[in-house]
Amino acid sequence: LGEEDSRWSVYKDAENNSSTFVTVLGIDDARKAMWDHYCTAMESLQEVPRNTTFLKHLLDYLVNREK
């Protein structure tokens, strides 16, 4: 999504009175929850006896993508 698209999405969430992690937890707690889930997922992938390179890259992309 471009910057305009993501702004539209935020406004659409507000217009629809949608709950998001940020609206429920606040930005700081939502960010903390994201990192907690990221770390848990990465630790879980260490235990998978298969090639998980794609999933690790996907997790990295999701937490580091442009907002």
mmCIF file of C-alpha atoms in Angstrom:
data_model
loop_
_atom_site.group_PDB
_atom_site.id
_atom_site.type_symbol
_atom_site.label_atom_id
_atom_site.label_comp_id
_atom_site.label_asym_id
_atom_site.label_seq_id
_atom_site.Cartn_x
_atom_site.Cartn_y
_atom_site.Cartn_z
ATOM 1 C CA LEU A 1 0.000 0.000 0.000
ATOM 2 C CA GLY A 2 1.140 3.489 -0.719
ATOM 3 C CA GLU A 3 1.013 6.243 1.866
ATOM 4 C CA GLU A 4 -2.339 7.480 0.575
ATOM 5 C CA ASP A 5 -3.779 3.960 0.638
ATOM 6 C CA SER A 6 -2.706 3.351 4.236
ATOM 7 C CA ARG A 7 -4.147 6.708 5.351
ATOM 8 C CA TRP A 8 -7.401 5.783 3.644
ATOM 9 C CA SER A 9 -7.370 2.460 5.472
ATOM 10 C CA VAL A 10 -6.903 4.193 8.833
ATOM 11 C CA TYR A 11 -9.760 6.575 8.109
ATOM 12 C CA LYS A 12 -11.931 3.679 6.946
ATOM 13 C CA ASP A 13 -11.263 1.829 10.227
ATOM 14 C CA ALA A 14 -12.285 4.926 12.203
ATOM 15 C CA GLU A 15 -15.349 5.463 10.001
ATOM 16 C CA ASN A 16 -16.434 1.838 10.503
ATOM 17 C CA ASN A 17 -15.657 2.028 14.233
ATOM 18 C CA SER A 18 -13.305 -0.944 13.787
ATOM 19 C CA SER A 19 -11.120 -2.106 16.639
ATOM 20 C CA THR A 20 -7.426 -2.521 15.918
ATOM 21 C CA PHE A 21 -4.506 -3.398 18.154
ATOM 22 C CA VAL A 22 -3.588 0.292 18.250
ATOM 23 C CA THR A 23 -7.077 1.534 19.129
ATOM 24 C CA VAL A 24 -7.449 -1.082 21.863
ATOM 25 C CA LEU A 25 -3.916 -1.162 23.304
ATOM 26 C CA GLY A 26 -2.420 2.161 22.261
ATOM 27 C CA ILE A 27 0.623 2.494 20.021
ATOM 28 C CA ASP A 28 3.270 1.553 22.592
ATOM 29 C CA ASP A 29 1.497 -1.543 23.901
ATOM 30 C CA ALA A 30 0.519 -2.597 20.365
ATOM 31 C CA ARG A 31 4.171 -2.339 19.311
ATOM 32 C CA LYS A 32 5.227 -4.366 22.385
ATOM 33 C CA ALA A 33 2.599 -7.027 21.613
ATOM 34 C CA MET A 34 3.829 -7.202 18.008
ATOM 35 C CA TRP A 35 7.414 -7.838 19.139
ATOM 36 C CA ASP A 36 6.266 -10.391 21.731
ATOM 37 C CA HIS A 37 4.375 -12.309 19.031
ATOM 38 C CA TYR A 38 7.316 -11.974 16.632
ATOM 39 C CA CYS A 39 9.753 -13.423 19.186
ATOM 40 C CA THR A 40 7.375 -16.255 20.088
ATOM 41 C CA ALA A 41 6.919 -17.112 16.402
ATOM 42 C CA MET A 42 10.669 -17.067 15.731
ATOM 43 C CA GLU A 43 11.319 -19.306 18.748
ATOM 44 C CA SER A 44 8.619 -21.706 17.574
ATOM 45 C CA LEU A 45 10.164 -21.866 14.106
ATOM 46 C CA GLN A 46 13.473 -22.960 15.653
ATOM 47 C CA GLU A 47 11.737 -26.172 16.723
ATOM 48 C CA VAL A 48 10.293 -26.996 13.302
ATOM 49 C CA PRO A 49 12.330 -29.789 11.681
ATOM 50 C CA ARG A 50 11.914 -28.345 8.179
ATOM 51 C CA ASN A 51 13.254 -25.427 6.185
ATOM 52 C CA THR A 52 11.561 -22.348 7.651
ATOM 53 C CA THR A 53 13.585 -19.700 5.821
ATOM 54 C CA PHE A 54 10.546 -18.361 3.959
ATOM 55 C CA LEU A 55 8.501 -18.056 7.151
ATOM 56 C CA LYS A 56 11.343 -16.231 8.926
ATOM 57 C CA HIS A 57 11.642 -13.798 6.023
ATOM 58 C CA LEU A 58 7.876 -13.305 6.061
ATOM 59 C CA LEU A 59 7.933 -12.485 9.779
ATOM 60 C CA ASP A 60 10.777 -10.022 9.216
ATOM 61 C CA TYR A 61 8.860 -8.384 6.384
ATOM 62 C CA LEU A 62 5.685 -8.052 8.431
ATOM 63 C CA VAL A 63 7.354 -6.309 11.365
ATOM 64 C CA ASN A 64 9.669 -4.118 9.274
ATOM 65 C CA ARG A 65 7.448 -3.075 6.357
ATOM 66 C CA GLU A 66 6.581 0.538 5.748
ATOM 67 C CA LYS A 67 3.527 1.507 7.746
#
